[in-house]
Amino acid sequence: MNQLVPDLSPLIALPSLLSPVAAHIQPELTDLAEVPETHAWPTLHDRPYGVDDRVPVVDLALPDAVRLVGRACEEWGAFLLTGHGVPVELLRRVEEQGRRLFSLSAAHKLRAARCDGTSTGYGSAFISKFFSKQFWSEGFTVVGSPREDARKIWPDGHQDFCGAIEEYSRLMDDLARRLMHSMLLFLGLSEEEISWVGPLKAQHEAVPALQLNYYPRCPEPDRAMGLAEHTDSSLVTIIHQSSGVAGLQLLRDGGGGGAARWVAVAPITGALVVIVGDLFQVMSNGRFRSVVHRAVVDRTRARISVAYFCGPPAELKISPIGKLMGSGRGPAYRGVTWPEYLRLKKKLYNEALASLRLSAGKG
């Protein structure tokens, strides 16, 4: 693999680097009649649910899309996106190929098991090492081209999978650029200033990262966790989730001393979920907040999610944009490259972003 490709395992919250083979092996979850103790989470309901909260929906085709995108990033750190131009048929194809992959036997999928020193292929959640219980999910990671790992699984039948993933990645890259452009316009940067912002200026040098997650149906969904709470290490994450099957939840700040609460992101056919990542919080000097999120499971229906992680080129240092500091306001965070931050995330998990805070700044 190209030496400029960073180890993306902490970003995608999936690869376990503790063991090249054993870490991938867990029970065939679909066949279980009850949740085993290894997968039983006592803290699933540690916070209330925001039943009246509604995640904002933003139509990117509207004239005031910049304002709507910016407000959603400030107030929620996430939103549902319509009018994005990604064909619904492509979303269906990618989901179909994901189901094709995860329906294979464990032995078949393990042909592309992720090994030490790599970030791609089939594997269990990286963040599982921070928890005593296992997740009710499995994943497949694509960094750059999917072809090498896909050939291991389908030596003669990988073309449909690769074609769908490559087209999806290309359109997600374009969409991520448009979203970040809108986000920076909202923050007050001019078109000329945006053209010199590092992540956009050098986006063609970044390596695309795509994560397919599969959450099997669960006999006791109140006891199992699909994926534990975390923030993303990206600039921006774009997620397609299965139509009609809820599972993604955002942690909504209580504000004014109120309790934080979980808010479900109800799937809308054709809509994508946009999540602000840790690095954009750094770049915005705290104006936009990366949102804590998790995935829960369903009793009767399996769920697929496809997450695209937009990050900067490996050698580019991300730091607060000077114009966003203002008079008397210094940087809230020190600068960091993506590989450096991923190493922090791997070590500190959800405390990684706080470790970048500077006492002189605010954010």
GROMACS .gro file of C-alpha atoms in nm:
model
  363
    1MET     CA    1   0.000   0.000   0.000
    2ASN     CA    2   0.118   0.354  -0.073
    3GLN     CA    3   0.316   0.486   0.221
    4LEU     CA    4   0.110   0.808   0.227
    5VAL     CA    5  -0.206   0.615   0.312
    6PRO     CA    6  -0.265   0.658   0.687
    7ASP     CA    7  -0.374   0.376   0.914
    8LEU     CA    8  -0.748   0.447   0.908
    9SER     CA    9  -0.851   0.184   1.160
   10PRO     CA   10  -0.935   0.425   1.445
   11LEU     CA   11  -1.129   0.647   1.206
   12ILE     CA   12  -1.363   0.378   1.087
   13ALA     CA   13  -1.413   0.231   1.433
   14LEU     CA   14  -1.390  -0.122   1.305
   15PRO     CA   15  -1.055  -0.300   1.270
   16SER     CA   16  -0.916  -0.465   1.581
   17LEU     CA   17  -0.539  -0.464   1.569
   18LEU     CA   18  -0.498  -0.695   1.867
   19SER     CA   19  -0.494  -1.020   1.670
   20PRO     CA   20  -0.487  -1.077   1.296
   21VAL     CA   21  -0.735  -1.367   1.302
   22ALA     CA   22  -0.889  -1.436   1.642
   23ALA     CA   23  -1.030  -1.085   1.675
   24HIS     CA   24  -1.256  -1.146   1.376
   25ILE     CA   25  -1.417  -1.464   1.506
   26GLN     CA   26  -1.748  -1.439   1.691
   27PRO     CA   27  -2.071  -1.643   1.693
   28GLU     CA   28  -2.296  -1.650   1.386
   29LEU     CA   29  -2.523  -1.387   1.536
   30THR     CA   30  -2.814  -1.449   1.302
   31ASP     CA   31  -2.853  -1.805   1.434
   32LEU     CA   32  -2.872  -1.719   1.805
   33ALA     CA   33  -3.203  -1.748   1.994
   34GLU     CA   34  -3.087  -1.521   2.277
   35VAL     CA   35  -2.813  -1.270   2.345
   36PRO     CA   36  -2.511  -1.441   2.507
   37GLU     CA   37  -2.344  -1.275   2.804
   38THR     CA   38  -2.048  -1.183   2.583
   39HIS     CA   39  -2.284  -0.949   2.393
   40ALA     CA   40  -2.514  -0.832   2.676
   41TRP     CA   41  -2.478  -0.457   2.749
   42PRO     CA   42  -2.602  -0.340   3.091
   43THR     CA   43  -2.559   0.030   3.000
   44LEU     CA   44  -2.772   0.038   2.685
   45HIS     CA   45  -3.033   0.260   2.853
   46ASP     CA   46  -2.799   0.479   3.056
   47ARG     CA   47  -2.953   0.798   2.911
   48PRO     CA   48  -3.309   0.901   2.824
   49TYR     CA   49  -3.449   0.906   2.470
   50GLY     CA   50  -3.554   1.230   2.304
   51VAL     CA   51  -3.888   1.115   2.164
   52ASP     CA   52  -3.989   1.467   2.056
   53ASP     CA   53  -3.658   1.559   1.894
   54ARG     CA   54  -3.632   1.559   1.515
   55VAL     CA   55  -3.300   1.553   1.333
   56PRO     CA   56  -3.297   1.841   1.081
   57VAL     CA   57  -3.353   1.763   0.714
   58VAL     CA   58  -3.162   1.981   0.466
   59ASP     CA   59  -3.232   2.000   0.092
   60LEU     CA   60  -2.901   2.082  -0.074
   61ALA     CA   61  -3.083   2.206  -0.384
   62LEU     CA   62  -3.256   2.492  -0.199
   63PRO     CA   63  -3.131   2.851  -0.243
   64ASP     CA   64  -3.068   2.885   0.132
   65ALA     CA   65  -2.891   2.549   0.165
   66VAL     CA   66  -2.574   2.713   0.300
   67ARG     CA   67  -2.764   2.860   0.595
   68LEU     CA   68  -2.951   2.536   0.661
   69VAL     CA   69  -2.633   2.326   0.647
   70GLY     CA   70  -2.448   2.566   0.877
   71ARG     CA   71  -2.725   2.586   1.136
   72ALA     CA   72  -2.757   2.208   1.147
   73CYS     CA   73  -2.381   2.175   1.199
   74GLU     CA   74  -2.385   2.432   1.480
   75GLU     CA   75  -2.694   2.306   1.659
   76TRP     CA   76  -2.678   1.930   1.596
   77GLY     CA   77  -2.346   1.832   1.441
   78ALA     CA   78  -2.547   1.618   1.200
   79PHE     CA   79  -2.842   1.628   0.961
   80LEU     CA   80  -3.033   1.431   0.700
   81LEU     CA   81  -2.949   1.544   0.347
   82THR     CA   82  -3.179   1.541   0.044
   83GLY     CA   83  -3.131   1.703  -0.296
   84HIS     CA   84  -2.774   1.574  -0.304
   85GLY     CA   85  -2.781   1.432  -0.657
   86VAL     CA   86  -2.671   1.078  -0.569
   87PRO     CA   87  -2.907   0.841  -0.756
   88VAL     CA   88  -3.135   0.630  -0.539
   89GLU     CA   89  -3.059   0.339  -0.772
   90LEU     CA   90  -2.690   0.360  -0.679
   91LEU     CA   91  -2.777   0.359  -0.308
   92ARG     CA   92  -2.985   0.048  -0.371
   93ARG     CA   93  -2.698  -0.120  -0.559
   94VAL     CA   94  -2.445  -0.050  -0.285
   95GLU     CA   95  -2.681  -0.181  -0.017
   96GLU     CA   96  -2.753  -0.489  -0.228
   97GLN     CA   97  -2.380  -0.561  -0.266
   98GLY     CA   98  -2.336  -0.517   0.109
   99ARG     CA   99  -2.606  -0.774   0.179
  100ARG     CA  100  -2.447  -1.005  -0.076
  101LEU     CA  101  -2.117  -0.979   0.112
  102PHE     CA  102  -2.249  -1.024   0.464
  103SER     CA  103  -2.477  -1.314   0.369
  104LEU     CA  104  -2.170  -1.528   0.303
  105SER     CA  105  -2.047  -1.778   0.562
  106ALA     CA  106  -1.793  -1.662   0.819
  107ALA     CA  107  -1.527  -1.883   0.660
  108HIS     CA  108  -1.590  -1.722   0.323
  109LYS     CA  109  -1.572  -1.366   0.459
  110LEU     CA  110  -1.255  -1.445   0.652
  111ARG     CA  111  -1.074  -1.493   0.322
  112ALA     CA  112  -1.046  -1.113   0.332
  113ALA     CA  113  -0.988  -1.083   0.708
  114ARG     CA  114  -0.805  -0.771   0.813
  115CYS     CA  115  -0.451  -0.844   0.933
  116ASP     CA  116  -0.200  -0.658   1.146
  117GLY     CA  117  -0.066  -0.350   0.973
  118THR     CA  118  -0.359  -0.319   0.732
  119SER     CA  119  -0.676  -0.113   0.738
  120THR     CA  120  -0.887  -0.294   0.480
  121GLY     CA  121  -1.105  -0.603   0.460
  122TYR     CA  122  -1.343  -0.792   0.687
  123GLY     CA  123  -1.325  -0.755   1.064
  124SER     CA  124  -1.473  -0.668   1.399
  125ALA     CA  125  -1.488  -0.326   1.560
  126PHE     CA  126  -1.165  -0.151   1.655
  127ILE     CA  127  -1.335   0.025   1.943
  128SER     CA  128  -1.437  -0.309   2.095
  129LYS     CA  129  -1.105  -0.314   2.279
  130PHE     CA  130  -1.236  -0.029   2.497
  131PHE     CA  131  -1.534  -0.236   2.613
  132SER     CA  132  -1.582  -0.564   2.799
  133LYS     CA  133  -1.880  -0.662   2.580
  134GLN     CA  134  -1.887  -0.741   2.208
  135PHE     CA  135  -2.093  -0.565   1.941
  136TRP     CA  136  -2.387  -0.710   1.749
  137SER     CA  137  -2.234  -0.623   1.413
  138GLU     CA  138  -1.965  -0.698   1.158
  139GLY     CA  139  -1.790  -0.478   0.905
  140PHE     CA  140  -1.594  -0.450   0.585
  141THR     CA  141  -1.350  -0.166   0.522
  142VAL     CA  142  -1.244  -0.021   0.188
  143VAL     CA  143  -0.951   0.222   0.169
  144GLY     CA  144  -0.880   0.330  -0.188
  145SER     CA  145  -0.966   0.049  -0.429
  146PRO     CA  146  -1.185  -0.244  -0.313
  147ARG     CA  147  -1.049  -0.484  -0.575
  148GLU     CA  148  -0.773  -0.663  -0.383
  149ASP     CA  149  -0.998  -0.769  -0.095
  150ALA     CA  150  -1.300  -0.833  -0.317
  151ARG     CA  151  -1.099  -1.077  -0.530
  152LYS     CA  152  -1.017  -1.278  -0.218
  153ILE     CA  153  -1.388  -1.329  -0.158
  154TRP     CA  154  -1.507  -1.356  -0.519
  155PRO     CA  155  -1.213  -1.450  -0.745
  156ASP     CA  156  -1.440  -1.449  -1.051
  157GLY     CA  157  -1.740  -1.250  -0.934
  158HIS     CA  158  -1.612  -0.928  -0.777
  159GLN     CA  159  -1.694  -0.691  -1.063
  160ASP     CA  160  -2.046  -0.592  -0.950
  161PHE     CA  161  -1.929  -0.527  -0.594
  162CYS     CA  162  -1.629  -0.322  -0.704
  163GLY     CA  163  -1.823  -0.127  -0.965
  164ALA     CA  164  -2.087  -0.018  -0.715
  165ILE     CA  165  -1.834   0.072  -0.445
  166GLU     CA  166  -1.609   0.269  -0.682
  167GLU     CA  167  -1.897   0.471  -0.828
  168TYR     CA  168  -2.033   0.538  -0.480
  169SER     CA  169  -1.693   0.654  -0.352
  170ARG     CA  170  -1.651   0.889  -0.648
  171LEU     CA  171  -1.989   1.054  -0.592
  172MET     CA  172  -1.934   1.073  -0.215
  173ASP     CA  173  -1.603   1.251  -0.272
  174ASP     CA  174  -1.776   1.512  -0.487
  175LEU     CA  175  -2.059   1.550  -0.236
  176ALA     CA  176  -1.817   1.590   0.055
  177ARG     CA  177  -1.643   1.875  -0.131
  178ARG     CA  178  -1.976   2.050  -0.188
  179LEU     CA  179  -2.077   2.008   0.175
  180MET     CA  180  -1.750   2.142   0.313
  181HIS     CA  181  -1.773   2.435   0.072
  182SER     CA  182  -2.118   2.520   0.212
  183MET     CA  183  -1.999   2.476   0.569
  184LEU     CA  184  -1.708   2.715   0.517
  185LEU     CA  185  -1.929   2.973   0.344
  186PHE     CA  186  -2.158   2.968   0.647
  187LEU     CA  187  -1.859   3.025   0.874
  188GLY     CA  188  -1.786   3.349   0.686
  189LEU     CA  189  -1.508   3.256   0.446
  190SER     CA  190  -1.510   3.404   0.097
  191GLU     CA  191  -1.487   3.196  -0.220
  192GLU     CA  192  -1.123   3.298  -0.258
  193GLU     CA  193  -1.043   3.209   0.102
  194ILE     CA  194  -1.214   2.872   0.064
  195SER     CA  195  -1.004   2.796  -0.243
  196TRP     CA  196  -0.694   2.815  -0.021
  197VAL     CA  197  -0.827   2.603   0.265
  198GLY     CA  198  -0.597   2.301   0.277
  199PRO     CA  199  -0.847   2.012   0.286
  200LEU     CA  200  -1.037   2.146  -0.017
  201LYS     CA  201  -0.732   2.263  -0.210
  202ALA     CA  202  -0.560   1.923  -0.176
  203GLN     CA  203  -0.866   1.697  -0.154
  204HIS     CA  204  -0.757   1.507  -0.465
  205GLU     CA  205  -0.459   1.379  -0.264
  206ALA     CA  206  -0.675   1.230   0.012
  207VAL     CA  207  -0.748   0.857   0.024
  208PRO     CA  208  -1.119   0.765   0.029
  209ALA     CA  209  -1.233   0.541   0.315
  210LEU     CA  210  -1.559   0.350   0.305
  211GLN     CA  211  -1.710   0.135   0.580
  212LEU     CA  212  -1.986  -0.120   0.529
  213ASN     CA  213  -2.149  -0.226   0.856
  214TYR     CA  214  -2.399  -0.507   0.900
  215TYR     CA  215  -2.628  -0.535   1.203
  216PRO     CA  216  -2.808  -0.874   1.207
  217ARG     CA  217  -3.157  -0.901   1.354
  218CYS     CA  218  -3.135  -0.957   1.728
  219PRO     CA  219  -3.364  -1.169   1.952
  220GLU     CA  220  -3.317  -0.927   2.244
  221PRO     CA  221  -3.241  -0.581   2.102
  222ASP     CA  222  -3.272  -0.418   2.446
  223ARG     CA  223  -2.964  -0.611   2.561
  224ALA     CA  224  -2.733  -0.580   2.258
  225MET     CA  225  -2.528  -0.295   2.109
  226GLY     CA  226  -2.467  -0.259   1.737
  227LEU     CA  227  -2.182  -0.011   1.777
  228ALA     CA  228  -2.097   0.184   2.093
  229GLU     CA  229  -2.102   0.561   2.119
  230HIS     CA  230  -1.817   0.744   1.949
  231THR     CA  231  -1.730   1.046   1.739
  232ASP     CA  232  -1.573   1.024   1.394
  233SER     CA  233  -1.212   1.122   1.330
  234SER     CA  234  -1.294   1.257   0.985
  235LEU     CA  235  -1.368   1.605   0.857
  236VAL     CA  236  -1.712   1.493   0.744
  237THR     CA  237  -1.884   1.153   0.739
  238ILE     CA  238  -2.166   1.070   0.496
  239ILE     CA  239  -2.382   0.766   0.576
  240HIS     CA  240  -2.639   0.570   0.378
  241GLN     CA  241  -2.858   0.360   0.607
  242SER     CA  242  -3.108   0.088   0.515
  243SER     CA  243  -3.451   0.217   0.423
  244GLY     CA  244  -3.714   0.150   0.686
  245VAL     CA  245  -3.480   0.016   0.955
  246ALA     CA  246  -3.381   0.263   1.226
  247GLY     CA  247  -3.061   0.212   1.423
  248LEU     CA  248  -2.842   0.522   1.413
  249GLN     CA  249  -2.878   0.745   1.720
  250LEU     CA  250  -2.727   1.086   1.801
  251LEU     CA  251  -2.649   1.211   2.152
  252ARG     CA  252  -2.829   1.543   2.187
  253ASP     CA  253  -2.688   1.788   2.442
  254GLY     CA  254  -2.943   1.867   2.710
  255GLY     CA  255  -2.846   2.235   2.730
  256GLY     CA  256  -2.926   2.454   3.029
  257GLY     CA  257  -2.843   2.174   3.269
  258GLY     CA  258  -3.082   1.927   3.106
  259ALA     CA  259  -2.989   1.563   3.060
  260ALA     CA  260  -2.829   1.453   2.735
  261ARG     CA  261  -3.057   1.222   2.539
  262TRP     CA  262  -3.044   0.977   2.249
  263VAL     CA  263  -3.225   1.082   1.932
  264ALA     CA  264  -3.304   0.829   1.659
  265VAL     CA  265  -3.217   0.920   1.301
  266ALA     CA  266  -3.525   0.790   1.120
  267PRO     CA  267  -3.433   0.669   0.770
  268ILE     CA  268  -3.579   0.863   0.476
  269THR     CA  269  -3.566   0.693   0.138
  270GLY     CA  270  -3.291   0.853  -0.069
  271ALA     CA  271  -3.166   1.075   0.215
  272LEU     CA  272  -2.809   1.056   0.345
  273VAL     CA  273  -2.687   1.130   0.698
  274VAL     CA  274  -2.411   1.390   0.733
  275ILE     CA  275  -2.203   1.392   1.052
  276VAL     CA  276  -1.947   1.655   1.152
  277GLY     CA  277  -1.614   1.489   1.234
  278ASP     CA  278  -1.355   1.576   1.497
  279LEU     CA  279  -1.120   1.738   1.245
  280PHE     CA  280  -1.385   1.982   1.123
  281GLN     CA  281  -1.449   2.079   1.485
  282VAL     CA  282  -1.078   2.160   1.506
  283MET     CA  283  -1.080   2.348   1.175
  284SER     CA  284  -1.387   2.552   1.273
  285ASN     CA  285  -1.227   2.635   1.609
  286GLY     CA  286  -1.521   2.477   1.789
  287ARG     CA  287  -1.803   2.648   1.594
  288PHE     CA  288  -1.915   2.310   1.460
  289ARG     CA  289  -1.925   2.015   1.699
  290SER     CA  290  -1.857   1.653   1.618
  291VAL     CA  291  -2.157   1.462   1.747
  292VAL     CA  292  -2.147   1.146   1.958
  293HIS     CA  293  -2.345   0.867   1.789
  294ARG     CA  294  -2.405   0.494   1.815
  295ALA     CA  295  -2.597   0.211   1.645
  296VAL     CA  296  -2.863  -0.007   1.804
  297VAL     CA  297  -3.024  -0.321   1.660
  298ASP     CA  298  -3.369  -0.445   1.560
  299ARG     CA  299  -3.558  -0.758   1.663
  300THR     CA  300  -3.694  -0.859   1.322
  301ARG     CA  301  -3.487  -0.682   1.056
  302ALA     CA  302  -3.120  -0.668   0.972
  303ARG     CA  303  -2.967  -0.334   0.885
  304ILE     CA  304  -2.689  -0.214   0.654
  305SER     CA  305  -2.503   0.116   0.678
  306VAL     CA  306  -2.245   0.249   0.436
  307ALA     CA  307  -2.026   0.527   0.576
  308TYR     CA  308  -1.794   0.744   0.368
  309PHE     CA  309  -1.519   0.919   0.568
  310CYS     CA  310  -1.382   1.237   0.416
  311GLY     CA  311  -1.044   1.327   0.560
  312PRO     CA  312  -0.748   1.542   0.460
  313PRO     CA  313  -0.432   1.426   0.283
  314ALA     CA  314  -0.202   1.241   0.522
  315GLU     CA  315   0.068   1.510   0.541
  316LEU     CA  316  -0.165   1.810   0.578
  317LYS     CA  317  -0.185   1.959   0.928
  318ILE     CA  318  -0.539   2.054   1.033
  319SER     CA  319  -0.564   2.354   1.263
  320PRO     CA  320  -0.820   2.628   1.335
  321ILE     CA  321  -0.874   2.865   1.042
  322GLY     CA  322  -0.728   3.205   1.131
  323LYS     CA  323  -1.032   3.405   1.024
  324LEU     CA  324  -1.250   3.213   1.269
  325MET     CA  325  -1.051   3.319   1.574
  326GLY     CA  326  -1.146   3.685   1.572
  327SER     CA  327  -1.022   3.961   1.798
  328GLY     CA  328  -0.905   3.834   2.135
  329ARG     CA  329  -0.990   3.475   2.052
  330GLY     CA  330  -0.700   3.237   2.005
  331PRO     CA  331  -0.698   2.886   1.864
  332ALA     CA  332  -0.896   2.637   2.071
  333TYR     CA  333  -0.698   2.338   1.940
  334ARG     CA  334  -0.344   2.263   1.836
  335GLY     CA  335  -0.280   2.153   1.480
  336VAL     CA  336  -0.265   1.784   1.396
  337THR     CA  337  -0.226   1.563   1.089
  338TRP     CA  338  -0.480   1.292   1.021
  339PRO     CA  339  -0.240   1.001   1.094
  340GLU     CA  340  -0.133   1.169   1.418
  341TYR     CA  341  -0.493   1.216   1.525
  342LEU     CA  342  -0.583   0.859   1.436
  343ARG     CA  343  -0.305   0.738   1.665
  344LEU     CA  344  -0.447   0.956   1.943
  345LYS     CA  345  -0.793   0.815   1.881
  346LYS     CA  346  -0.658   0.462   1.895
  347LYS     CA  347  -0.499   0.537   2.231
  348LEU     CA  348  -0.747   0.775   2.394
  349TYR     CA  349  -1.073   0.692   2.214
  350ASN     CA  350  -1.334   0.962   2.290
  351GLU     CA  351  -1.082   1.171   2.487
  352ALA     CA  352  -0.863   1.225   2.180
  353LEU     CA  353  -1.024   1.555   2.077
  354ALA     CA  354  -1.000   1.695   2.430
  355SER     CA  355  -0.627   1.620   2.426
  356LEU     CA  356  -0.586   1.879   2.147
  357ARG     CA  357  -0.749   2.160   2.346
  358LEU     CA  358  -0.543   2.470   2.420
  359SER     CA  359  -0.618   2.652   2.744
  360ALA     CA  360  -0.597   2.993   2.577
  361GLY     CA  361  -0.870   2.916   2.323
  362LYS     CA  362  -1.235   2.838   2.352
  363GLY     CA  363  -1.440   2.565   2.183
   0.00000   0.00000   0.00000
